[in-house]
Amino acid sequence: MDIEKELVKAAYEAQQYSYSPYSGFEVGVALLGKNGKIYRGCNIENAAYSPSNCAERTAFFKAVSEGCREFEAIAIVGNKKGERGDFCPPCGVCRQVMAEFCDPESFRVILGRSEEEYHSYFLKDLLPLGFGRALL
């Protein structure tokens, strides 16, 4: 099995843990560290909305809190509960978190519509002119 397909499958597994009682939109991700470990994340909503956390940031923060700070790829899936989803790109905040830890030239963002249908992009394509430490 190729790594992209494996990550999309793991993202669907992570999606099962989504806590999304308000939007009903369930997101799961699988983040591949350069250490070979896969960090899963799901979206976690809150009634006050702003304390909610996206699946992508959940996975990144979990990985960083466990000592991993170098990453190769992330697979993202999302859909309303019980419906077939479309491709689910990361929000701007999550793209910025990716830019903090990932090389935009080589980090792959895989958007899955199913375990068989997905597209792969480089972070630089999803975050052109991103803000990073080189600008500080």
XYZ file of C-alpha atoms in Angstrom:
136
model
C 0.000 0.000 0.000
C 1.381 3.424 -0.859
C 1.858 5.974 1.910
C -0.771 8.396 0.609
C -3.456 5.728 0.606
C -2.345 4.541 4.058
C -2.612 8.094 5.416
C -6.076 8.624 3.928
C -7.221 5.368 5.545
C -5.776 6.481 8.900
C -7.511 9.867 8.528
C -10.861 8.117 8.135
C -10.104 6.100 11.273
C -9.354 9.333 13.168
C -12.580 10.900 11.881
C -14.562 8.434 14.004
C -13.482 10.375 17.120
C -14.680 13.769 15.889
C -16.582 15.752 18.489
C -18.827 17.897 16.294
C -22.285 18.147 17.902
C -22.924 21.672 16.570
C -21.870 21.566 12.915
C -22.158 17.827 12.347
C -19.072 18.191 10.115
C -16.574 15.494 11.055
C -12.909 15.884 10.156
C -10.099 13.399 10.598
C -6.414 13.687 9.772
C -3.321 11.524 9.758
C -0.011 13.366 10.077
C 3.192 11.545 9.124
C 6.248 12.540 11.115
C 9.730 12.154 9.693
C 10.187 9.684 12.554
C 7.764 7.372 10.693
C 4.997 7.693 13.280
C 1.444 8.635 12.284
C -0.311 11.159 14.538
C -4.089 11.176 14.241
C -6.352 14.106 14.969
C -10.026 15.018 14.810
C -11.956 18.243 15.111
C -13.197 19.130 18.582
C -16.037 21.645 18.791
C -17.162 23.787 21.692
C -20.496 25.519 22.302
C -18.630 28.848 22.507
C -17.155 28.133 19.018
C -13.823 29.966 19.342
C -12.324 27.349 21.726
C -12.940 24.704 19.036
C -9.902 23.059 17.469
C -9.419 21.776 13.944
C -8.311 18.202 13.330
C -5.073 19.342 11.698
C -3.992 21.399 14.696
C -5.025 18.595 17.050
C -2.619 16.240 15.245
C 0.213 18.791 15.036
C -0.062 19.773 18.694
C -0.208 16.119 19.726
C 2.925 15.358 17.700
C 4.854 18.387 18.936
C 3.873 17.618 22.537
C 5.383 14.153 22.019
C 8.662 15.565 20.673
C 8.133 15.341 16.909
C 8.803 18.577 15.012
C 9.543 17.381 11.485
C 6.817 16.139 9.159
C 6.421 14.632 5.710
C 2.706 14.641 4.915
C -0.838 15.006 6.204
C -4.062 13.452 4.925
C -7.333 15.282 5.572
C -10.896 13.995 5.193
C -14.148 15.663 6.168
C -17.876 15.388 5.671
C -21.230 15.796 7.361
C -22.103 12.726 9.392
C -23.677 10.098 7.160
C -22.932 11.943 3.905
C -20.265 11.423 1.294
C -17.766 14.214 1.580
C -15.972 16.339 -0.939
C -12.304 17.285 -0.738
C -11.711 19.117 2.540
C -8.822 21.589 2.396
C -7.302 22.943 5.619
C -8.351 26.356 6.907
C -5.918 29.270 6.871
C -4.985 28.900 10.535
C -4.081 25.249 10.023
C -2.043 26.109 6.923
C -0.100 28.610 9.031
C 0.570 25.935 11.691
C 1.822 23.647 8.930
C 4.130 26.430 7.730
C 5.641 26.665 11.218
C 6.818 23.047 11.207
C 6.963 21.944 7.565
C 9.030 22.686 4.486
C 6.514 24.158 2.023
C 8.554 22.772 -0.891
C 8.292 19.130 0.213
C 5.455 18.767 2.758
C 2.496 17.021 1.104
C -1.141 17.779 1.895
C -3.399 14.927 0.787
C -7.110 15.686 0.485
C -9.253 12.561 0.514
C -12.757 12.166 -0.801
C -12.633 8.407 -0.221
C -9.924 5.837 0.419
C -9.620 5.450 -3.339
C -10.027 9.072 -4.446
C -7.613 11.721 -3.209
C -5.381 14.544 -4.439
C -1.916 15.470 -3.214
C -0.489 19.003 -3.080
C 2.633 20.631 -1.714
C 2.077 23.097 1.117
C 3.545 25.887 -1.046
C 0.625 25.399 -3.461
C -1.948 25.821 -0.677
C -0.153 28.658 1.113
C 1.581 30.881 -1.408
C 3.466 33.783 0.167
C 3.063 32.225 3.622
C 4.415 34.019 6.675
C 7.335 32.299 8.366
C 10.340 32.724 10.612
C 12.461 34.011 7.700
C 10.364 37.184 7.771
C 11.045 37.914 11.449
